[in-house]
Amino acid sequence: MSEETRLPSTDAPPSAEVKTEDVEMEQETMQEAQEKQPETLKRKYDDAAAKNGKSEPNGKSEANGVKLEGASTLTPVIVAPRAPQLEYIPLKTGLAYDVRMRYHAKIFTSYYEYIDPHPEDPRRIYRIYKILAEAGLINDPSLIGADDIGDLMLKIPVREATREEILQVHTPEHLDFIASTEKMDKEALLERTEKGDSVYFNHDSYMGAKLSCGGTIEACKAVVEGKVKNALAVVRPPGHHAEPNAPGGFCLFSNVAVAAKNILQNYPDSVRKIVVLDWDVHHGNGTQRAFFDDPRVLYISLHRYEQGKYYPGTTYGGADQVGEGPGAGFTVNIPWLVPGMGDGDYLYAFQKVVMPVCYEFAPDLVIISSGFDAAAGDIIGGCHVTPPGYGHMTHLMKGLARGNLCVVLEGGYNLDSISVSALAVAQTMVGEVPGELATTLPKPETIETIEEVIRIHAKYWKCLQPGHMAVALQSEKSLRLGDSLRTHQANTLFHNHQYITLPILESKFHATLEDQIVASPDIYDCQTIVISVHDPPEIWGLTDALSGTIDSINSVVVDPSQQVLEWAQARKYGVIDICVPLHCDDDYTYNPQLAGQELLLYVWDHYLQFFQASKIAFVGVGEAYSGIVHLLGHRDVRALVKASIGIVDKQPLRAIVPLIDENVTEWYFRNSLVFTSAKHPCWENANGDAIKKPRKKFGRVLKGDSVGMVDIFGERFDEGCDFILDAFEEFDSSDD
Amino acid sequence: MSEETRLPSTDAPPSAEVKTEDVEMEQETMQEAQEKQPETLKRKYDDAAAKNGKSEPNGKSEANGVKLEGASTLTPVIVAPRAPQLEYIPLKTGLAYDVRMRYHAKIFTSYYEYIDPHPEDPRRIYRIYKILAEAGLINDPSLIGADDIGDLMLKIPVREATREEILQVHTPEHLDFIASTEKMDKEALLERTEKGDSVYFNHDSYMGAKLSCGGTIEACKAVVEGKVKNALAVVRPPGHHAEPNAPGGFCLFSNVAVAAKNILQNYPDSVRKIVVLDWDVHHGNGTQRAFFDDPRVLYISLHRYEQGKYYPGTTYGGADQVGEGPGAGFTVNIPWLVPGMGDGDYLYAFQKVVMPVCYEFAPDLVIISSGFDAAAGDIIGGCHVTPPGYGHMTHLMKGLARGNLCVVLEGGYNLDSISVSALAVAQTMVGEVPGELATTLPKPETIETIEEVIRIHAKYWKCLQPGHMAVALQSEKSLRLGDSLRTHQANTLFHNHQYITLPILESKFHATLEDQIVASPDIYDCQTIVISVHDPPEIWGLTDALSGTIDSINSVVVDPSQQVLEWAQARKYGVIDICVPLHCDDDYTYNPQLAGQELLLYVWDHYLQFFQASKIAFVGVGEAYSGIVHLLGHRDVRALVKASIGIVDKQPLRAIVPLIDENVTEWYFRNSLVFTSAKHPCWENANGDAIKKPRKKFGRVLKGDSVGMVDIFGERFDEGCDFILDAFEEFDSSDD
């Protein structure tokens, strides 16, 4: 018998890190297995005992001097039945809800408000409580807040927050002001409502605010103390807009901030780090303010921002707001630039930023400032997050902090939307799994926003660093990449083809434009000229996965417009190559579109007029094409210019402005071709319907099948060349 | 009273998408709220009823012509108590286990195997079953497989897979061969064990394989049919290495592949897409083979690969294996290049690849090929995944496919490790939350591996495209970025400082090296020369978040070695600047280290000898520094060369090879400084202990505080300059 056991080639033999008793037990079974047919287990044990001789009273037998445990048939191995060692599932989900929070309401001032009440409506919390009952998560037929609400959820009694608790975040002046509303007369209440920043008051506001705040505290405490596995605080008025010294945005006291400070103070050993995730569609300025310099609380907010125009209407919610002092990096704002965000956008943000950062932070408690105003159906929020979307986000957050999660209601104004959304969250909290997402892919704007957030936060979070470490772009000793590429391009033409520069002798043009116009040496005398007007080259490259620096070995400079030069040179045409820079280092007013227009006019006025050529064709690539269209409208070029080809990827179409006479538009339409990307926006109108043909003033526009300048060029270039040859009345094919 | 309600500025007023009854109900409460102090709810209802007049028997009242529901105190709103509408948590977790799978075993051929048995040990499944009992997840004191195992888990009876089921994956020849082992004599069994690819046979192998396969099928069926919420199949022999026509790697039948094909065939309406996630530390070649051209099954595997050297020892598990035909893109291999992967690496792979791809695929069923050989303690696997690591991965996969998850045992060879790991998985499946991870950050090798996987799969998965779309780098019309940057750099020196080229007149040097040596015009006559030898510049840039093309506007060329030139020029020294390319387009044998060495020797032999200078200092940056060290050992430079400064980031240290005489090493040590990155590997030995001082042959090596060439340079450059001045015996400070 061969000694060698065939094991996987590179692996060492396993060491016997097993208890000897188990080995012996198994030896017996394996010997049995080798020598007999399969039998019942009982008979095996019988035979083993018989074969191996005497049994000992404790069940051990000896066989060949090797002890066997459990070989006796009378006392098999027993594992005493145990209560399951479970920490999480035996607990219920806490629920904080109290009808007394329904009395804070806006005093009606017109009949209109009966039809169209204020969005921060007392019914919000009632409707959520009601749907939990309808779904059987709680058992409370009267819906007034019974004490025993069933097997899944546990009622958390809501109490008023104390003065001391509130003063951990707010100023005494603010607290006293809110307290004073309890006794104000009606005119004063209405005046304060009018003058406040989207707040209202009645005689129940102070109590409601104290209850909302205290309910949040009690919900968090119940989670931290292990009384419940997680908790849902269905409270109003909301809290995340309330600043230390002012109410705002329907918020009076900053519920989540007060609760977080309370937990950090009272449970210093079990809770040292808290994540506050704010998925309310508005930025939680109050919460951010409370912890802006506090590294113990990581505040993450996803919200509509739109350059600070969306409520609260300041730049405090911008991605550049990262915290200050010791809290730098512990505020993460994810600001949406456009409305209409859906499941895919939130999922993308979670995958790229929220979850990696939270895992790295490793919190002891997670609090979700859960506004449901990003839900589908909420007109104020204008977004499309579905109940499964909220379910998935809850499921992901539940994996952190050993499931210590407290979800606190903030905003959300469509009563049906907030109900189904809150139900999905509650179901996930009690242990259900989330449903199917509507979309899993983000908008392009989301991808760019997330990229910006990652760039900003890469210096604070290791998980965001791969590929983003090389961030110092403002070194004085550095050189703009675009400049060095154009210079090299021009130098190659000088050396290899004896090109000359056509200098620009007007001072209004910036010095950056010096090398931008080069021409073949025969340009003054040749009969036919092709003029290539283009953007700077693209660079396709690989970035180092760790540092993000660009791998100059594996990066290439891609400039499809060079094909124009090669084609024209092969046909012995004169060539002018004009590169219009997309930016200018020293001049922030530089506009590439205007620069291109001025360049083309200059070339026409000072050069083309004086050349011998009788036929000219333009080929415009990218943004630079706008300069050609401008020229064709502002000068009477029709005697000389036979064709104009434009190739655009994402750049907008340019309309000819017929200053010369009204026939120019028709002439332009007949003598031009403009090829666009397959996804160019000109092929769809505002409603999303397809447009067959853009208007003539844009030239003859054709839709390509490709995306990306290189591919569009590759697909259409020959067609453009044939068009030019046709216009030049040279009927050869362009297959050189 | 003002009519205007102050709403957030950019939002339209909410529309009243609420039921009229609710509005009216609330009107009542709000009117109450406005006019009274808070009262008990009962009294509110009483007062409302009194105020509003008559009640109707069904509980409706009229007030001001507006119907109010439930205003009567006798019949408040009732939501009938309902059974909770839960789909998931009422179900148990299925468990497939059968003692009969313990009889398949290796026939012992030596006493050694008693001490050190084959790793695919019958005890594996017993130990997992035992720990589930000890943790109270199942109730089976005798551990023999009771039918009723308690409230949390449900026994799934294990049956033999049928011939038809097995033939969905395997060839009849293979099936017949395995069947024949049941009757083979001992010599034949041993011979087949010896000759097979890491398999063994005894008379119970055929039955064990059928049970293992059938158990897997039944576990998946129980999940799909909704009998259990998820299922754990504790089975052996494992399956994922078994190919259609051959067993291998301890596997006889491909359990998961047979089960997946079975489900797709028998439940075509409820299961159209399956994810098979294989976190066994070996590549599941059998499973991949079964579905390589099948787009219905997404096979994702994370495994040790090490360029195909790790078992199974082929390149079938490489990242480039993506599937074929309609299945292209539906195989995702994540191949680890080194051992020792831990929680952070697996989490990183999940966050960057596994979860985004799975969300985009949107499966109906998830099967996990769950080997536990990547667990901490498994010597064969050599990795460090902790039980919380497996818990978190399970929690994340549980969020997919509405929780339809089946976990099937594959490998895993340390009996203690697989027990605690399987327990963590089972706990998460029944509803517990995962514990704390050991690490959350990946190794650099992992980051690079994941980047490669993303680049390969970006064409198949939209979620991987952002930043990775510009992949066509082999365009003929493109220009190497590195070349054009060096040319520009040289041109600038020519123009601005009248530098000259020092031509290389030996044909053995490649033409790429033409512009690589430039010198100040006074180089022949000056007394003191500083020679800067460096790698090509770094490019720091932003890539477009969507396409990944490099933004040439916002990218900069960063070349810290230029500071050397500026310093030397300011001190009116002669300057030679040598750029050693890191690659060469046409020459795949080009080695930058050798090229640098040859260049420096050439410069010494053909130029430096003949210059008037009496003092020379070298400054080497990056890989290029190796050329300097080579020169200093191979030529007697000590009369002329006064100092050598090296600045390295990640590049290895270079030892001087003292060919001249044995004093050169000491001379080099005294006259050099080498600054390294804070994280340079030379500061740690193989055991991870700190090294205080590298050996003298590497020069005087100092550890910087920074990482990245630019920062190291910025930190240490002045110190290097002072060292040179000192060596030149010019005692000015370098503060120019």
mmCIF file of C-alpha atoms in Angstrom, chain B residues 533-692:
data_model
loop_
_atom_site.group_PDB
_atom_site.id
_atom_site.type_symbol
_atom_site.label_atom_id
_atom_site.label_comp_id
_atom_site.label_asym_id
_atom_site.label_seq_id
_atom_site.Cartn_x
_atom_site.Cartn_y
_atom_site.Cartn_z
ATOM 1 C CA VAL B 533 19.030 61.140 -12.846
ATOM 2 C CA HIS B 534 15.338 60.441 -12.672
ATOM 3 C CA ASP B 535 12.313 58.487 -13.850
ATOM 4 C CA PRO B 536 9.812 60.057 -16.228
ATOM 5 C CA PRO B 537 7.453 62.552 -14.608
ATOM 6 C CA GLU B 538 4.334 61.533 -12.722
ATOM 7 C CA ILE B 539 1.012 62.739 -13.933
ATOM 8 C CA TRP B 540 -1.531 63.650 -11.356
ATOM 9 C CA GLY B 541 -4.885 64.026 -12.815
ATOM 10 C CA LEU B 542 -8.540 63.758 -12.508
ATOM 11 C CA THR B 543 -10.332 61.197 -14.533
ATOM 12 C CA ASP B 544 -13.798 61.743 -15.820
ATOM 13 C CA ALA B 545 -16.072 59.986 -13.361
ATOM 14 C CA LEU B 546 -18.145 58.457 -16.126
ATOM 15 C CA SER B 547 -15.772 57.509 -18.886
ATOM 16 C CA GLY B 548 -12.455 57.376 -17.133
ATOM 17 C CA THR B 549 -10.741 59.562 -19.735
ATOM 18 C CA ILE B 550 -8.167 61.804 -18.242
ATOM 19 C CA ASP B 551 -9.037 65.432 -17.874
ATOM 20 C CA SER B 552 -6.128 67.154 -19.534
ATOM 21 C CA ILE B 553 -7.299 70.493 -18.229
ATOM 22 C CA ASN B 554 -7.103 69.458 -14.632
ATOM 23 C CA SER B 555 -4.128 67.191 -14.859
ATOM 24 C CA VAL B 556 -0.635 68.243 -14.048
ATOM 25 C CA VAL B 557 2.747 66.866 -14.823
ATOM 26 C CA VAL B 558 4.723 66.486 -11.642
ATOM 27 C CA ASP B 559 8.451 66.072 -11.744
ATOM 28 C CA PRO B 560 10.147 66.775 -8.451
ATOM 29 C CA SER B 561 13.563 66.267 -10.011
ATOM 30 C CA GLN B 562 13.148 69.625 -11.723
ATOM 31 C CA GLN B 563 13.784 71.209 -8.355
ATOM 32 C CA VAL B 564 17.272 69.790 -8.517
ATOM 33 C CA LEU B 565 17.902 71.672 -11.746
ATOM 34 C CA GLU B 566 16.567 74.895 -10.371
ATOM 35 C CA TRP B 567 18.679 74.667 -7.237
ATOM 36 C CA ALA B 568 21.808 73.844 -9.166
ATOM 37 C CA GLN B 569 21.198 76.597 -11.728
ATOM 38 C CA ALA B 570 20.737 79.117 -8.953
ATOM 39 C CA ARG B 571 24.116 78.178 -7.544
ATOM 40 C CA LYS B 572 25.610 78.405 -11.029
ATOM 41 C CA TYR B 573 26.654 74.807 -11.128
ATOM 42 C CA GLY B 574 26.795 72.878 -14.346
ATOM 43 C CA VAL B 575 23.790 70.611 -14.708
ATOM 44 C CA ILE B 576 23.174 67.333 -16.476
ATOM 45 C CA ASP B 577 19.631 65.985 -16.548
ATOM 46 C CA ILE B 578 19.129 62.331 -17.414
ATOM 47 C CA CYS B 579 15.680 60.830 -17.759
ATOM 48 C CA VAL B 580 15.584 57.035 -17.824
ATOM 49 C CA PRO B 581 12.412 55.801 -19.484
ATOM 50 C CA LEU B 582 10.539 53.110 -17.618
ATOM 51 C CA HIS B 583 9.567 51.339 -20.790
ATOM 52 C CA CYS B 584 10.274 51.187 -24.466
ATOM 53 C CA ASP B 585 7.526 50.853 -27.024
ATOM 54 C CA ASP B 586 9.096 48.573 -29.554
ATOM 55 C CA ASP B 587 11.363 46.613 -27.310
ATOM 56 C CA TYR B 588 9.792 44.246 -24.852
ATOM 57 C CA THR B 589 13.114 43.214 -23.478
ATOM 58 C CA TYR B 590 13.817 46.747 -22.338
ATOM 59 C CA ASN B 591 14.725 46.802 -18.672
ATOM 60 C CA PRO B 592 14.805 50.263 -17.097
ATOM 61 C CA GLN B 593 17.292 49.262 -14.448
ATOM 62 C CA LEU B 594 19.803 47.986 -16.984
ATOM 63 C CA ALA B 595 19.188 50.925 -19.254
ATOM 64 C CA GLY B 596 19.906 53.333 -16.451
ATOM 65 C CA GLN B 597 23.092 51.541 -15.572
ATOM 66 C CA GLU B 598 24.310 51.568 -19.143
ATOM 67 C CA LEU B 599 23.427 55.220 -19.564
ATOM 68 C CA LEU B 600 25.355 56.287 -16.501
ATOM 69 C CA LEU B 601 28.402 54.272 -17.513
ATOM 70 C CA TYR B 602 28.255 55.820 -20.941
ATOM 71 C CA VAL B 603 28.054 59.328 -19.527
ATOM 72 C CA TRP B 604 31.040 58.627 -17.283
ATOM 73 C CA ASP B 605 33.153 57.009 -19.925
ATOM 74 C CA HIS B 606 32.444 59.418 -22.767
ATOM 75 C CA TYR B 607 31.729 62.720 -21.087
ATOM 76 C CA LEU B 608 32.465 63.202 -17.428
ATOM 77 C CA GLN B 609 36.057 62.106 -17.828
ATOM 78 C CA PHE B 610 36.659 64.886 -20.300
ATOM 79 C CA PHE B 611 34.955 67.744 -18.568
ATOM 80 C CA GLN B 612 36.877 70.351 -16.600
ATOM 81 C CA ALA B 613 34.821 69.862 -13.488
ATOM 82 C CA SER B 614 36.522 68.782 -10.277
ATOM 83 C CA LYS B 615 33.431 68.191 -8.164
ATOM 84 C CA ILE B 616 30.388 66.162 -9.096
ATOM 85 C CA ALA B 617 27.262 65.296 -7.108
ATOM 86 C CA PHE B 618 24.533 62.881 -8.168
ATOM 87 C CA VAL B 619 20.867 63.150 -7.287
ATOM 88 C CA GLY B 620 18.879 60.065 -8.195
ATOM 89 C CA VAL B 621 15.091 59.945 -8.048
ATOM 90 C CA GLY B 622 13.116 56.748 -8.231
ATOM 91 C CA GLU B 623 14.098 53.665 -10.186
ATOM 92 C CA ALA B 624 16.762 55.679 -12.005
ATOM 93 C CA TYR B 625 18.846 55.821 -8.859
ATOM 94 C CA SER B 626 20.005 52.283 -9.508
ATOM 95 C CA GLY B 627 22.107 53.530 -12.426
ATOM 96 C CA ILE B 628 24.059 55.790 -10.126
ATOM 97 C CA VAL B 629 24.784 53.061 -7.613
ATOM 98 C CA HIS B 630 25.948 50.813 -10.414
ATOM 99 C CA LEU B 631 28.347 53.455 -11.695
ATOM 100 C CA LEU B 632 29.775 54.184 -8.269
ATOM 101 C CA GLY B 633 30.742 50.535 -7.892
ATOM 102 C CA HIS B 634 31.994 49.879 -11.387
ATOM 103 C CA ARG B 635 34.210 52.887 -11.927
ATOM 104 C CA ASP B 636 36.620 54.628 -9.583
ATOM 105 C CA VAL B 637 34.777 57.873 -9.193
ATOM 106 C CA ARG B 638 36.027 58.845 -5.779
ATOM 107 C CA ALA B 639 38.264 61.639 -6.968
ATOM 108 C CA LEU B 640 35.447 63.471 -8.689
ATOM 109 C CA VAL B 641 32.200 62.412 -7.061
ATOM 110 C CA LYS B 642 31.674 64.086 -3.717
ATOM 111 C CA ALA B 643 28.101 63.109 -2.871
ATOM 112 C CA SER B 644 25.254 60.910 -3.968
ATOM 113 C CA ILE B 645 21.659 61.555 -2.948
ATOM 114 C CA GLY B 646 18.956 59.016 -3.589
ATOM 115 C CA ILE B 647 15.230 59.448 -3.165
ATOM 116 C CA VAL B 648 13.084 56.362 -3.439
ATOM 117 C CA ASP B 649 9.376 55.846 -2.850
ATOM 118 C CA LYS B 650 8.547 52.182 -3.312
ATOM 119 C CA GLN B 651 11.465 51.174 -5.499
ATOM 120 C CA PRO B 652 13.873 48.671 -3.940
ATOM 121 C CA LEU B 653 17.134 49.801 -2.389
ATOM 122 C CA ARG B 654 20.225 49.150 -4.490
ATOM 123 C CA ALA B 655 23.412 47.770 -3.029
ATOM 124 C CA ILE B 656 26.760 48.981 -4.271
ATOM 125 C CA VAL B 657 28.874 46.282 -5.897
ATOM 126 C CA PRO B 658 32.461 47.243 -5.082
ATOM 127 C CA LEU B 659 34.347 46.070 -8.117
ATOM 128 C CA ILE B 660 37.161 48.588 -7.740
ATOM 129 C CA ASP B 661 38.373 47.805 -4.262
ATOM 130 C CA GLU B 662 36.916 46.864 -0.957
ATOM 131 C CA ASN B 663 36.981 50.405 0.397
ATOM 132 C CA VAL B 664 34.313 51.532 -1.992
ATOM 133 C CA THR B 665 31.482 50.336 0.225
ATOM 134 C CA GLU B 666 32.691 52.392 3.156
ATOM 135 C CA TRP B 667 33.279 55.380 0.897
ATOM 136 C CA TYR B 668 29.772 55.030 -0.484
ATOM 137 C CA PHE B 669 28.272 54.813 2.965
ATOM 138 C CA ARG B 670 30.055 57.973 4.076
ATOM 139 C CA ASN B 671 29.233 59.995 0.999
ATOM 140 C CA SER B 672 25.651 59.116 0.335
ATOM 141 C CA LEU B 673 22.171 59.723 1.653
ATOM 142 C CA VAL B 674 19.195 57.658 0.570
ATOM 143 C CA PHE B 675 15.762 58.904 1.644
ATOM 144 C CA THR B 676 12.913 56.427 1.547
ATOM 145 C CA SER B 677 9.177 56.510 1.915
ATOM 146 C CA ALA B 678 7.798 56.033 5.435
ATOM 147 C CA LYS B 679 6.348 52.754 4.266
ATOM 148 C CA HIS B 680 9.328 51.375 2.390
ATOM 149 C CA PRO B 681 9.627 47.624 2.913
ATOM 150 C CA CYS B 682 13.304 47.907 3.899
ATOM 151 C CA TRP B 683 12.259 49.018 7.368
ATOM 152 C CA GLU B 684 10.611 45.721 8.240
ATOM 153 C CA ASN B 685 12.033 42.250 8.056
ATOM 154 C CA ALA B 686 10.136 39.148 6.977
ATOM 155 C CA ASN B 687 8.671 38.640 10.440
ATOM 156 C CA GLY B 688 7.340 42.149 10.578
ATOM 157 C CA ASP B 689 9.925 43.386 13.088
ATOM 158 C CA ALA B 690 11.370 46.831 12.617
ATOM 159 C CA ILE B 691 14.845 47.196 11.156
ATOM 160 C CA LYS B 692 16.778 50.140 12.496
#
